[in-house]
Structure formats: C-alpha cells, structure tokens
mmCIF file of C-alpha atoms and ligand atoms in Angstrom:
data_model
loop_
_atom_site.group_PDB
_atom_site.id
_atom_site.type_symbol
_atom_site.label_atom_id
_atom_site.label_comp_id
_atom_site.label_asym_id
_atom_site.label_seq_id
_atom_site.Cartn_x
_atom_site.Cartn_y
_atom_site.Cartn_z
ATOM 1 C CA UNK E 219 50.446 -128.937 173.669
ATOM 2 C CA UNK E 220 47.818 -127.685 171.312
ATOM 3 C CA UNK E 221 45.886 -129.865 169.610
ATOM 4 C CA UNK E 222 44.999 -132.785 171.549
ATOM 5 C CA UNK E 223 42.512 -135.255 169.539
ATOM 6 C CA UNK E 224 40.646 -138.402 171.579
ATOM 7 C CA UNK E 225 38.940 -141.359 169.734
ATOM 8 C CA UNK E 226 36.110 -142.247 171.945
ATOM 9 C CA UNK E 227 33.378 -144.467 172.199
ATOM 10 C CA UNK E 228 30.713 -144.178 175.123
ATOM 11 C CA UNK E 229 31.380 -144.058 178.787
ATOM 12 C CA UNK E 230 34.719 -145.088 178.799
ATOM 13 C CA UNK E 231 35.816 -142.343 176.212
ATOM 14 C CA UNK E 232 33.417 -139.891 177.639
ATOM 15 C CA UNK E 233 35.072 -140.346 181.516
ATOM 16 C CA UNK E 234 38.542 -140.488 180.402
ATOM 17 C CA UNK E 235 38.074 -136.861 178.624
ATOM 18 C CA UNK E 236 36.331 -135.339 180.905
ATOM 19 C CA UNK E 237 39.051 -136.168 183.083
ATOM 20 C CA UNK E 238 41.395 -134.364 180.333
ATOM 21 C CA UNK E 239 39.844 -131.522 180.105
ATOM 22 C CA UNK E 240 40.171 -130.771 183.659
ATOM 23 C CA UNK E 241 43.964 -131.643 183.657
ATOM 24 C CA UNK E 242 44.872 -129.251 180.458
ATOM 25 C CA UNK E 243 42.922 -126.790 181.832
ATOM 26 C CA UNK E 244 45.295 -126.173 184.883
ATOM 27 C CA UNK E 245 48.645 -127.448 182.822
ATOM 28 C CA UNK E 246 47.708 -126.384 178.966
ATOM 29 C CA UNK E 247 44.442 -123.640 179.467
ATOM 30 C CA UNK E 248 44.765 -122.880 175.620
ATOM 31 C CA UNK E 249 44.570 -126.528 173.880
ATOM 32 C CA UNK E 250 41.593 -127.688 172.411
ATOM 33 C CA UNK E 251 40.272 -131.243 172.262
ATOM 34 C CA UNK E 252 38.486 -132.990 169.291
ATOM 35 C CA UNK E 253 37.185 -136.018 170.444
ATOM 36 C CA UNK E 254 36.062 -138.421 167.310
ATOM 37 C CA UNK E 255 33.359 -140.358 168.404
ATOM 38 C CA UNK E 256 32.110 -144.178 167.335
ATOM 39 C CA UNK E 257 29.022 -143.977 165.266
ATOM 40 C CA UNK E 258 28.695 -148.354 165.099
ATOM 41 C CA UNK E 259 26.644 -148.328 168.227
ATOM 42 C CA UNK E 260 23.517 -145.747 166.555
ATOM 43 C CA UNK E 261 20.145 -147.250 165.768
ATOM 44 C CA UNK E 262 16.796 -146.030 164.853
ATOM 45 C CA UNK E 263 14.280 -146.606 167.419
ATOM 46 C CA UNK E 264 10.481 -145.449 167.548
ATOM 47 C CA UNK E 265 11.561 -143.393 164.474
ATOM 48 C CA UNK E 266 14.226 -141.662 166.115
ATOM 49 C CA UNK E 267 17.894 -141.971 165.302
ATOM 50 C CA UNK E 268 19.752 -142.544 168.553
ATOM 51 C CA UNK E 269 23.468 -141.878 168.675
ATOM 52 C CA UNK E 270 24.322 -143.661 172.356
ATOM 53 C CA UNK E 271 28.341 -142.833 172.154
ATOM 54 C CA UNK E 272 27.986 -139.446 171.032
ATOM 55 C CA UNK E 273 25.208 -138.270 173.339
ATOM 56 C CA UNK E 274 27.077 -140.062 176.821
ATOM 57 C CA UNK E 275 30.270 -137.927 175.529
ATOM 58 C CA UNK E 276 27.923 -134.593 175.492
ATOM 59 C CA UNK E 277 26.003 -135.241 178.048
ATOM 60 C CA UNK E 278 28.819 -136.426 180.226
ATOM 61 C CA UNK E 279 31.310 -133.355 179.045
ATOM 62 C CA UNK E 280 28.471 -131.006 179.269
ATOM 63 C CA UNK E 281 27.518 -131.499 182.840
ATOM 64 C CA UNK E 282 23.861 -133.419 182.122
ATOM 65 C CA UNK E 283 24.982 -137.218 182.583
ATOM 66 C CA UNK E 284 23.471 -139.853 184.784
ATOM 67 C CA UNK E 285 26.445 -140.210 186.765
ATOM 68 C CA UNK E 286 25.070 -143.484 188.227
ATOM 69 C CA UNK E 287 23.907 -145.121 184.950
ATOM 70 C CA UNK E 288 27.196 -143.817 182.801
ATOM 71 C CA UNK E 289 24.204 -142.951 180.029
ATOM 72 C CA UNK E 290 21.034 -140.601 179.796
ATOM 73 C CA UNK E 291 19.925 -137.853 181.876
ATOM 74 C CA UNK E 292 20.141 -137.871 185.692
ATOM 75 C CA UNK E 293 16.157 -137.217 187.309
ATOM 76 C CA UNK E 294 15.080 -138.736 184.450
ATOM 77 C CA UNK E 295 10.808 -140.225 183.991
ATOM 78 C CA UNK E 296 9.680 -142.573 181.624
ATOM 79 C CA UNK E 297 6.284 -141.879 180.708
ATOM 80 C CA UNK E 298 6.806 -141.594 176.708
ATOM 81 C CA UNK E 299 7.899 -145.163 176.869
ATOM 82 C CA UNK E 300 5.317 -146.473 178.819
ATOM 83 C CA UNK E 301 2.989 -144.553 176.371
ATOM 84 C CA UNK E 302 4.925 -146.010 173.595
ATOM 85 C CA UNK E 303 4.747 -149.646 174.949
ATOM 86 C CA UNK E 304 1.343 -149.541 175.713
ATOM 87 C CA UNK E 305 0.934 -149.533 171.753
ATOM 88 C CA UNK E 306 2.816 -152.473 172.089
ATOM 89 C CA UNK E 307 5.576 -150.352 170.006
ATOM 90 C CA UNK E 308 9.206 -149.877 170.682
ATOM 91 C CA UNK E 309 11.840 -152.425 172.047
ATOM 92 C CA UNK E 310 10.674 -153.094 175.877
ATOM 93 C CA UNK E 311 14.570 -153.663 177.076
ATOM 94 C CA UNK E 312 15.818 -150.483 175.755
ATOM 95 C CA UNK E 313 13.846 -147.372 177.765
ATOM 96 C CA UNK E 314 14.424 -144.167 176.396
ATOM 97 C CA UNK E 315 14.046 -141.184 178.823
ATOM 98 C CA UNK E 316 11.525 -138.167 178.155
ATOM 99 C CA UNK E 317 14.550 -135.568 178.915
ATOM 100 C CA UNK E 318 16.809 -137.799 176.646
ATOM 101 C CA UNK E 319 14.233 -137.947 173.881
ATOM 102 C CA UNK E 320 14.082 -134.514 173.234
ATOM 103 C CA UNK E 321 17.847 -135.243 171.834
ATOM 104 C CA UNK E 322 16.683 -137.695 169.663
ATOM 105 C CA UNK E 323 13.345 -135.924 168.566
ATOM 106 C CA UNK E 324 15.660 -132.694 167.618
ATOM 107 C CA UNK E 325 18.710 -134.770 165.809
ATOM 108 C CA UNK E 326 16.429 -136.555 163.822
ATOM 109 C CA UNK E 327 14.042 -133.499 163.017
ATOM 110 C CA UNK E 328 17.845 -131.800 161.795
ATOM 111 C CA UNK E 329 18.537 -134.862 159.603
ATOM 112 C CA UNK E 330 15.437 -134.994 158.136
ATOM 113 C CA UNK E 331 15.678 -131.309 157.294
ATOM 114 C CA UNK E 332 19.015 -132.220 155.529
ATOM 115 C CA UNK E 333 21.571 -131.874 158.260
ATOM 116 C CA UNK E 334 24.645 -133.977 158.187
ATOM 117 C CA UNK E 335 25.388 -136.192 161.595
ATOM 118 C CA UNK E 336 28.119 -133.751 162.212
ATOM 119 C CA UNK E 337 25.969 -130.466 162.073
ATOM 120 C CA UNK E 338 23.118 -132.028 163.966
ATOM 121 C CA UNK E 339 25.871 -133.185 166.936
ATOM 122 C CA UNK E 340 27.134 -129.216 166.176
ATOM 123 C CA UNK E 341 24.217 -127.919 166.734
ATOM 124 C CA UNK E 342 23.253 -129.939 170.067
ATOM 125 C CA UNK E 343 26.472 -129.348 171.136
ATOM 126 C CA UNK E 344 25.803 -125.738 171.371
ATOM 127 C CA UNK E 345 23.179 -126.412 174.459
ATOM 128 C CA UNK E 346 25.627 -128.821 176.040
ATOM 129 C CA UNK E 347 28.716 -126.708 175.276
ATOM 130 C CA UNK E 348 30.929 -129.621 176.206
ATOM 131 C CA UNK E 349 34.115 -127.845 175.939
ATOM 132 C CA UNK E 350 35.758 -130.035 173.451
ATOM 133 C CA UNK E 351 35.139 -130.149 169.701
ATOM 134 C CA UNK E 352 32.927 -133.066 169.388
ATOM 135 C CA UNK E 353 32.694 -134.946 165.649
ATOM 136 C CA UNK E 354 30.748 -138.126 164.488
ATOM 137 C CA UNK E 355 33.363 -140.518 162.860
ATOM 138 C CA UNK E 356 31.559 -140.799 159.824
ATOM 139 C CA UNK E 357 28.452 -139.274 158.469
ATOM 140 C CA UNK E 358 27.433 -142.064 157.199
ATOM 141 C CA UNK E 359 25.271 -144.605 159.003
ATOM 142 C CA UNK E 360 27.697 -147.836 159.942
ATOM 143 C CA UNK E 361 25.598 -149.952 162.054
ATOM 144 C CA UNK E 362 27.597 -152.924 164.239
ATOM 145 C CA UNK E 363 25.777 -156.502 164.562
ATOM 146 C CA UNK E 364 26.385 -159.641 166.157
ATOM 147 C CA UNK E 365 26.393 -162.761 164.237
ATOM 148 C CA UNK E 366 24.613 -165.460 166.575
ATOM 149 C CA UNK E 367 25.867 -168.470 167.542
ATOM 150 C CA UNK E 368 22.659 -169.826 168.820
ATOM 151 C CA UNK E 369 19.458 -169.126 168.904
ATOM 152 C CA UNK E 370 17.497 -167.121 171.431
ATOM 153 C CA UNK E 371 14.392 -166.113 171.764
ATOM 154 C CA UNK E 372 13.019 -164.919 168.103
ATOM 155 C CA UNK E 373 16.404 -164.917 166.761
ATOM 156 C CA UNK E 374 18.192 -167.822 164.605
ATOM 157 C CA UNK E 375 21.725 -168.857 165.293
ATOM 158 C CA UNK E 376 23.794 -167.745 162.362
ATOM 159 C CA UNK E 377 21.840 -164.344 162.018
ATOM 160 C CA UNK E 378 22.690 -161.087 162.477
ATOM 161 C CA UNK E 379 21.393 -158.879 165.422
ATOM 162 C CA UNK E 380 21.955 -155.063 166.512
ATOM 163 C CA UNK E 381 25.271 -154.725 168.584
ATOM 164 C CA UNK E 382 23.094 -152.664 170.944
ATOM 165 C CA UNK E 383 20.358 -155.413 171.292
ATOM 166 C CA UNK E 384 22.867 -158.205 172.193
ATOM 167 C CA UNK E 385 24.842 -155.877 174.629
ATOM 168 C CA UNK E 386 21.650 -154.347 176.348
ATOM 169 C CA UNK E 387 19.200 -156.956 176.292
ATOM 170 C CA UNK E 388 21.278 -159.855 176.488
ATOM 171 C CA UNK E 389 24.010 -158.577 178.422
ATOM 172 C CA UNK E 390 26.473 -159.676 175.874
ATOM 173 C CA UNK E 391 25.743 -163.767 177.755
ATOM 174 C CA UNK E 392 24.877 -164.763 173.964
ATOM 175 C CA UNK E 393 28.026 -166.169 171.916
ATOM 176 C CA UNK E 394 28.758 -164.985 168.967
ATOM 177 C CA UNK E 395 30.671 -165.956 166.087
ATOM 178 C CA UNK E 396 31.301 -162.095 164.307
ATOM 179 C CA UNK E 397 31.084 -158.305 164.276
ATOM 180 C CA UNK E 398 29.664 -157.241 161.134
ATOM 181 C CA UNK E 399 29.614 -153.811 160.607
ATOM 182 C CA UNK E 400 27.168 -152.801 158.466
ATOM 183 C CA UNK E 401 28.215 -149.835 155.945
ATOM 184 C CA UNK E 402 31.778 -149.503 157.696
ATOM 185 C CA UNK E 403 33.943 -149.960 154.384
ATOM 186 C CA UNK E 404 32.091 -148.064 152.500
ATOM 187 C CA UNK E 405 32.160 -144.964 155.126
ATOM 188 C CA UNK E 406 33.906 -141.482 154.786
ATOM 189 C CA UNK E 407 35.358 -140.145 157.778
ATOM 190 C CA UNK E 408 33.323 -136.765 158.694
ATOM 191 C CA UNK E 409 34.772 -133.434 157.965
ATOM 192 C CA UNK E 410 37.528 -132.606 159.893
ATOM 193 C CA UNK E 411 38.198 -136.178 161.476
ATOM 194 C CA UNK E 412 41.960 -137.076 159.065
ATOM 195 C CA UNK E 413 42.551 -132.886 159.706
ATOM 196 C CA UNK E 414 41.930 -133.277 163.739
ATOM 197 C CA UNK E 415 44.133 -136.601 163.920
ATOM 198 C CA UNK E 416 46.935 -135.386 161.374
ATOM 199 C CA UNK E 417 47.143 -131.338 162.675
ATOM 200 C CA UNK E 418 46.921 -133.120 166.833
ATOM 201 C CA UNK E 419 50.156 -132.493 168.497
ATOM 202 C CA UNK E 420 48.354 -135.891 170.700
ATOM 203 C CA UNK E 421 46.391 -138.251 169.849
ATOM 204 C CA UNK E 422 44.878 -140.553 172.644
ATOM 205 C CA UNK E 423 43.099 -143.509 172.892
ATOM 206 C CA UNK E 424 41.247 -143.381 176.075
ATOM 207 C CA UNK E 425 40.253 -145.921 177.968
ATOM 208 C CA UNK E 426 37.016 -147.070 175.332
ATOM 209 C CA UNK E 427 35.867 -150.762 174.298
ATOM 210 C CA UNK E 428 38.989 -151.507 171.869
ATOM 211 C CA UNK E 429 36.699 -153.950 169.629
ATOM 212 C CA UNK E 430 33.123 -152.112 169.175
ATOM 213 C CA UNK E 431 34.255 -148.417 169.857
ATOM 214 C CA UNK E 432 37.869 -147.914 168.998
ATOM 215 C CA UNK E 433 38.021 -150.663 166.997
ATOM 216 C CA UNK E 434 34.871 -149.323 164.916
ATOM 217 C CA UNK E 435 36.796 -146.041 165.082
ATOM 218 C CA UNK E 436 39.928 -147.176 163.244
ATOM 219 C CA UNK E 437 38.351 -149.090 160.228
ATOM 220 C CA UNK E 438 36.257 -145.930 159.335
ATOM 221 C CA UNK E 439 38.657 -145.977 155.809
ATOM 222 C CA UNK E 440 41.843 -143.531 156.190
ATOM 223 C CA UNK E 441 41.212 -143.144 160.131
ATOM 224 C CA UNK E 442 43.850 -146.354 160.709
ATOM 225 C CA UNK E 443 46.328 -144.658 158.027
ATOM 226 C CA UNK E 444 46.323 -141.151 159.636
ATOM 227 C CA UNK E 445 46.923 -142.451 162.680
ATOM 228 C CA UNK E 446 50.141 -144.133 161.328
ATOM 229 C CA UNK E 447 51.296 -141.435 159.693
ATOM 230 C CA UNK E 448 50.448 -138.431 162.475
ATOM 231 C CA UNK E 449 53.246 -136.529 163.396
ATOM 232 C CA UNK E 450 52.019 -136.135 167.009
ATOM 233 C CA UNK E 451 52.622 -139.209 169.503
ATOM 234 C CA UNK E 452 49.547 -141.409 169.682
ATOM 235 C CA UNK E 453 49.350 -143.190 173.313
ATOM 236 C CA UNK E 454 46.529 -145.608 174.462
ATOM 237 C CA UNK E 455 44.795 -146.016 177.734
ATOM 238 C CA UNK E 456 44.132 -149.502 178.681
ATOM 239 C CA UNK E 457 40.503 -150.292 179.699
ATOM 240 C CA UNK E 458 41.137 -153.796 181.366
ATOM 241 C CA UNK E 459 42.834 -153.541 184.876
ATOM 242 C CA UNK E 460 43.526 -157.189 186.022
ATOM 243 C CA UNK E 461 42.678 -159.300 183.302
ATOM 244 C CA UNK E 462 39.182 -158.096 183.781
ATOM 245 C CA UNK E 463 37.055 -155.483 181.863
ATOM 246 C CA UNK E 464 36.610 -152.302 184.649
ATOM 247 C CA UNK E 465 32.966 -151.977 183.436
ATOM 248 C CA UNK E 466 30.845 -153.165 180.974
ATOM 249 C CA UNK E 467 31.213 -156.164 179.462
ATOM 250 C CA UNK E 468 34.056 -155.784 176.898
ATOM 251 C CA UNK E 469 35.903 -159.382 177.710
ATOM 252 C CA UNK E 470 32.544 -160.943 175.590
ATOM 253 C CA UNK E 471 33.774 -158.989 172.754
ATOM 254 C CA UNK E 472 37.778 -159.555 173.000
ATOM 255 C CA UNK E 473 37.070 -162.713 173.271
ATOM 256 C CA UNK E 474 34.802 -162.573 170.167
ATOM 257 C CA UNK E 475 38.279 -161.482 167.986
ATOM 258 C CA UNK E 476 40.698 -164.004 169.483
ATOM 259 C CA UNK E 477 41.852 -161.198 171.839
ATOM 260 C CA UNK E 478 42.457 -162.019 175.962
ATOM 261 C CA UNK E 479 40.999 -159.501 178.250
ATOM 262 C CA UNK E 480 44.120 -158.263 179.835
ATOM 263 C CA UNK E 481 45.864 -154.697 179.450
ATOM 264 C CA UNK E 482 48.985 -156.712 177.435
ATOM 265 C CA UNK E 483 46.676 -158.174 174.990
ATOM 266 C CA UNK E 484 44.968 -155.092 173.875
ATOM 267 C CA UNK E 485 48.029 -153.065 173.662
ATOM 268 C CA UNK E 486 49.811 -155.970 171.398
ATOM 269 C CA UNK E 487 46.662 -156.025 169.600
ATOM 270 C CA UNK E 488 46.484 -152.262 168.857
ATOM 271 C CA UNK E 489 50.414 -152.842 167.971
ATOM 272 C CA UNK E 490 53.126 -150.375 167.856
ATOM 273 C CA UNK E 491 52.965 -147.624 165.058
ATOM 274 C CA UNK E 492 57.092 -148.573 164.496
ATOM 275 C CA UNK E 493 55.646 -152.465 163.635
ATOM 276 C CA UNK E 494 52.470 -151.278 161.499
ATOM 277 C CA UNK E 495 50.184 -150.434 164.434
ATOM 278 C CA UNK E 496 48.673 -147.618 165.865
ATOM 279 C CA UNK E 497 50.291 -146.940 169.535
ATOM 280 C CA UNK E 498 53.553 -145.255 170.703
ATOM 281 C CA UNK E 499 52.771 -145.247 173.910
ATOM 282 C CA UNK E 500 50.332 -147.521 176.303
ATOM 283 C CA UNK E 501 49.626 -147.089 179.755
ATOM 284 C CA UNK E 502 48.286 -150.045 182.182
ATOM 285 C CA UNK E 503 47.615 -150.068 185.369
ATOM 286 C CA UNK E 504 49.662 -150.779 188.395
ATOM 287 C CA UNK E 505 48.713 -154.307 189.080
ATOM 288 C CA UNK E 506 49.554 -154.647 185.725
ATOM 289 C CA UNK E 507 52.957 -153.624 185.489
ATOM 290 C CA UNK E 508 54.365 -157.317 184.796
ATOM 291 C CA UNK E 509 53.704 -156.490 181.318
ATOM 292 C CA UNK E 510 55.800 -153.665 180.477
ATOM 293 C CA UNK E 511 58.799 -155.571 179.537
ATOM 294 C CA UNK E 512 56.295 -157.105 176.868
ATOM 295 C CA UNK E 513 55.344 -154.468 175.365
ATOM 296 C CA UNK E 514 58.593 -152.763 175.434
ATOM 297 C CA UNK E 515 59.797 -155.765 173.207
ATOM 298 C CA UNK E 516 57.149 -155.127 170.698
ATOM 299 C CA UNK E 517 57.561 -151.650 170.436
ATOM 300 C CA UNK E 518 55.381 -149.935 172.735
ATOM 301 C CA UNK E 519 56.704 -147.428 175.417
ATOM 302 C CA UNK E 520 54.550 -148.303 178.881
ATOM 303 C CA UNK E 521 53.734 -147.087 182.415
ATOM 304 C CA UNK E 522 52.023 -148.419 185.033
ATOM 305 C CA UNK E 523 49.502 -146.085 187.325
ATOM 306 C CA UNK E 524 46.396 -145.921 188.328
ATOM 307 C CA UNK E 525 44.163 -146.184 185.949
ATOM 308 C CA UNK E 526 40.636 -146.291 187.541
ATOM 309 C CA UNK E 527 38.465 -143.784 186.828
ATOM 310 C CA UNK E 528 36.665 -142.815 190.601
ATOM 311 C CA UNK E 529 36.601 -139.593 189.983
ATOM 312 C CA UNK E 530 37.862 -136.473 188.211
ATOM 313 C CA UNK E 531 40.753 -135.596 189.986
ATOM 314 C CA UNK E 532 42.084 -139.262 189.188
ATOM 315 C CA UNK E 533 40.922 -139.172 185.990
ATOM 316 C CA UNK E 534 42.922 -135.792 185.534
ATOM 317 C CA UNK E 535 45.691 -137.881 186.918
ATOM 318 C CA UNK E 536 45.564 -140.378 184.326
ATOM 319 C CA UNK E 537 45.579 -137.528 181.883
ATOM 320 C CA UNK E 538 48.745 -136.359 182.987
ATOM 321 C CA UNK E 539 49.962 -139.368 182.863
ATOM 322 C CA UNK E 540 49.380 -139.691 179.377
ATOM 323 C CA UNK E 541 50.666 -136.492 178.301
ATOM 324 C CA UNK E 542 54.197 -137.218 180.122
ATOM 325 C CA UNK E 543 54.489 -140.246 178.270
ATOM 326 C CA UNK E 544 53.948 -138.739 175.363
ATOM 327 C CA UNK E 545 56.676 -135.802 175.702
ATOM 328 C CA UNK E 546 58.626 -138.302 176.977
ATOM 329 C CA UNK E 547 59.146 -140.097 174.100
ATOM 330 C CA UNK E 548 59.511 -136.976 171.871
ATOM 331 C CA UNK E 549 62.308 -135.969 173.929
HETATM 332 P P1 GDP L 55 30.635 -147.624 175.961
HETATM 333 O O1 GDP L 55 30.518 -147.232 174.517
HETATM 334 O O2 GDP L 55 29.668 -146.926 176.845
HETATM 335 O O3 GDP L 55 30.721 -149.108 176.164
HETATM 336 O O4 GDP L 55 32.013 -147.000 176.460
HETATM 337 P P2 GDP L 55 33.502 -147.088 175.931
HETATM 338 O O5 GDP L 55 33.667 -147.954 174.760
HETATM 339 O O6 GDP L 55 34.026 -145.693 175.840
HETATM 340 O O7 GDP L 55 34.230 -147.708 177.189
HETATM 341 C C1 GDP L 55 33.805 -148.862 177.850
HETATM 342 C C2 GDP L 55 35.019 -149.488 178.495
HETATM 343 O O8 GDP L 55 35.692 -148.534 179.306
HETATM 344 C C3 GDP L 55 34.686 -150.601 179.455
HETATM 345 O O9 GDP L 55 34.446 -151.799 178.766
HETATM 346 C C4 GDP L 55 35.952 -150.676 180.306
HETATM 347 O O10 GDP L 55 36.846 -151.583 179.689
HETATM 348 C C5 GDP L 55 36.493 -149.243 180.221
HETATM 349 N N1 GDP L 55 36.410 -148.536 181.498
HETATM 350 C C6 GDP L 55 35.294 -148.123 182.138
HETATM 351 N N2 GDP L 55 35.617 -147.555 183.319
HETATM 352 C C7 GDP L 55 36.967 -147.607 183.428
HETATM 353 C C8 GDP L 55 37.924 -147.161 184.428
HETATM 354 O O11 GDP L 55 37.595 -146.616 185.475
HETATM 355 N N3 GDP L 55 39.255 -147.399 184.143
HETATM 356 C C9 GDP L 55 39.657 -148.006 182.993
HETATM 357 N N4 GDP L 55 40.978 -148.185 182.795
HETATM 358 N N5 GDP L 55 38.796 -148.428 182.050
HETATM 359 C C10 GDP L 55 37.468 -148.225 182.262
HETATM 360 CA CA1 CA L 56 29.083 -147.642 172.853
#
C-alpha cells in the first residue's frame, strides 16, 4: 500500500483521513495520501475567497481545527466581523474568525498575485504541514447553488442561491428544487488530480456529503472516468448510519436528487464500478448490516462496523477496515 488517494469534502472527509493517517502510519509508515478536495462549497466574501472544504481538511489534518465546531480555528475572536458589520458589510450569518481570516487574506493576496488554487493551498499547506498531499479539485472556480422552491426572506422561489447560504443560514429547512453548479462542466481537474486517482494503489471515498462534496467531486470532467478505469480498488465509506445523516444535514440534499438517506441508498447510488459506477467496495455500519445482501446483488462487496467517528483511534479503525476490504477483494 503506497499510494492511497481520498476524495473529500469538509468535515466528514477531513475526520475520516485524519483517522487514516494515523492507521497507515502504524500498518503502512511509507504511503502517502492525496486527498482531492471539493471546491463547490468556495465563495467570495468581504473580498476574500474562502475555500470552507479545503481549509477544515488543513486545519483539521494539521492540528489547528475547532474540534467542537468541525470548522475554523479553536480560541478563536471575532472582532474583524463585528468591525465589518458595523459597516453594515458582510453576510451577518456567516462569521469569519480573525485567526481564520488570515487564511483567507493570504490565499486571496496569492491569487491575486497569479497563483493557481492549487499553489495557494501548497503554499498554506506548508504552515499546516498536514501530512497528506492536499489538492483543490479544480482550479477553476465551480460554485454550487440551490434553486428555491419558495421564497424566503429577499429571495424569490425559482432563483438560485449560494449552497453555503442555504446550508448555513437556513439550515438547509428551505426546499429546493436543484443543485446547479455553477462552472462545473466546464472545469479541469487540477494538476495531479487524474495522476493521484489513476497511479493510487486505493482510492477511498470517506465518509463526505455524497451529493454537494463527493458528488461535486466526481462531475469535475474526467474525475468520474478515472475512477472507473483505476487500477487500484476504490471503496466508499457510508456517511448515514441508521437511515439518518451522522451530522450535518445531508438527508435535505439526498432527498433533493431522489436519493433516501440510508447507507443502501447511497452505495446503490454511487453504483458498482463492474455496472458503470464508481465503488468496489462499501462499508456501512453495524446497525446497518441488513443491507449487505443488497448491495452484494448489485455488485458492491460490503461490511458492516462501526462507523462513527468519536475519535481517532475509531476512526483509525474504520481505516483499517477499509483497507482490508480492499485487499480483500484483490485477493
Ligand atoms: P462538510 O463539507 O463539512 O459538510 O463535510 P463532508 O461532506 O466531508 O461530510 C459531511 C458528512 O459526513 C455528514 O453529512 C455525515 O453524513 C458524515 N459524517 C459526519 N460524521 C460522521 C461519522 O462520525 N460517521 C459517519 N459514518 N459519517 C459521518
Ligand atoms: Ca462542504
């Protein structure tokens, strides 16, 4: 075991590897870990571009997470915001620390100076030294909204709205009709994303939101395709335990695609790689194990343990896990 390569969106993704890192270093000290990391949640705010996935993976990796919040900087004041708001500037539901702002003040000062997404999270990442390869999905900007179906507050039904304003202000209570992702199509995967998935002797889907982070992950063009075509095992993590999401509020968006919030649903809907999908392998829980014969009929290899995530140790445990189901099926 080598290579291993994660697609990751925020907490979730940042958790699960964490958890990874700590299990190959005991089992497999000399792999390496490229985690690809959604881009669809990033906004600019105040001026500043603000990369929420990629920043909870360094921060969390590099030991300077809020472990409380899952996001930002632990200790944290807010007094730029309030400075910021008393200009009667800035969006009032989404605070930005002063420790985390510094991020955001140096990233963008990099990209205005001509710096790809990838060289700015480089260079960051050699503060954090997170101890995994960490690369933006795409350099360009792809930018996920919510199309309405009613209106709220200043907002029309039938418009469009930030993913990041309907998930933080609104809790994701609003229904929508869509995910639109704005410059998705038209993307490039960054350097060394196809490389890092087809060179991986694993690829893993951790436990992320499989709609607006994986999901956002695969249709980056040629990400889906060199996943199918990898020669290394690709095995998923399933983030509902239950039939309910563990955090965060990823049922609103299943539910957006015509997908059920349970572990069965998302693995059918990521589909096997043998019936044009993307998974060998899935894991679920164990109050979920009623659905392995399922997925064993479609395709997909399954186990059932533990899958929460209290802690590193069982988050190292999952890990495992997912790298014995993997030589398992190469065997
Ligand atoms: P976000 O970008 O911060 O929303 O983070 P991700 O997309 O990486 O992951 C969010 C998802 O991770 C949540 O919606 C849950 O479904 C899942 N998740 C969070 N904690 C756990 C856990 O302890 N176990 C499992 N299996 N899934 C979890
Ligand atoms: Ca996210």
């Amino acid at each position: 075991m080598k290579n291993v390569t994660v697609l990751a969106g925020g907490v979730g993704g940042a958790r699960f590897t964490r958890g990874l890192l700590a299990h190959l270093a005991q089992a497999h000290p000399l792999a390496t870990v490229t985690v690809i990391v959604n881009t669809g949640d990033d906004m600019w705010l105040d001026g500043l571009r603000i990369c929420p996935d990629l920043d909870t993976v360094m921060y969390t990796l590099g030991g300077g997470i809020n472990e409380d919040q899952g996001w930002g900087r632990p200790e944290e004041t807010r007094r730029t915001s309030a400075e910021i708001a008393a200009y009667g500037r800035g969006w009032s539901w989404f605070t930005l620390g002063d420790l985390d702002l510094a991020t955001h003040i140096v990233r963008t000062d990099l990209l205005r100076a001509g710096s790809t997404l990838s060289e700015a999270t480089e260079f960051l990442c050699r503060r954090w030294q997170p101890g995994a390869r960490l690369l933006p999905m795409s350099d360009q900007p792809v930018e996920t909204h919510v199309r309405l179906a009613e209106s709220v507050d200043e907002h029309r039904a039938g418009e469009l709205m930030h993913f990041e304003e309907w998930w933080v202000r609104y809790r994701a209570r609003i229904p929508v009709t869509e995910f639109v992702q704005q410059g998705l199509s038209g993307s490039v995967a960054a350097p060394g994303v196809l490389e890092a998935i087809d060179s991986a002797d694993l690829v893993i889907l951790p436990p992320s939101n499989p709609v607006v982070s994986v999901g956002t992950i695969l249709d980056v063009p040629g990400i889906r395709d060199a996943l199918r075509t990898t020669s290394a095992p690709v095995v998923g993590v399933a983030p509902i335990i239950g039939g309910g999401a563990v955090r965060g509020m990823a049922d609103a968006c299943l539910h957006t695609i015509g997908v059920d919030t349970s572990a069965l649903a998302v693995g059918l809907h990521y589909g096997a790689r043998s019936a044009g999908g993307v998974l060998d392998a899935w894991l679920v829980d164990e109050t979920d194990a009623a659905a392995l014969p399922q997925l064993a009929a479609a395709g997909i290899r399954s186990l059932a343990v533990p899958l929460w995530m209290h802690d590193v140790p069982t988050t190292a445990a999952m890990a495992a896990a997912v790298l014995a189901v993997a030589v398992a099926g190469a065997t």
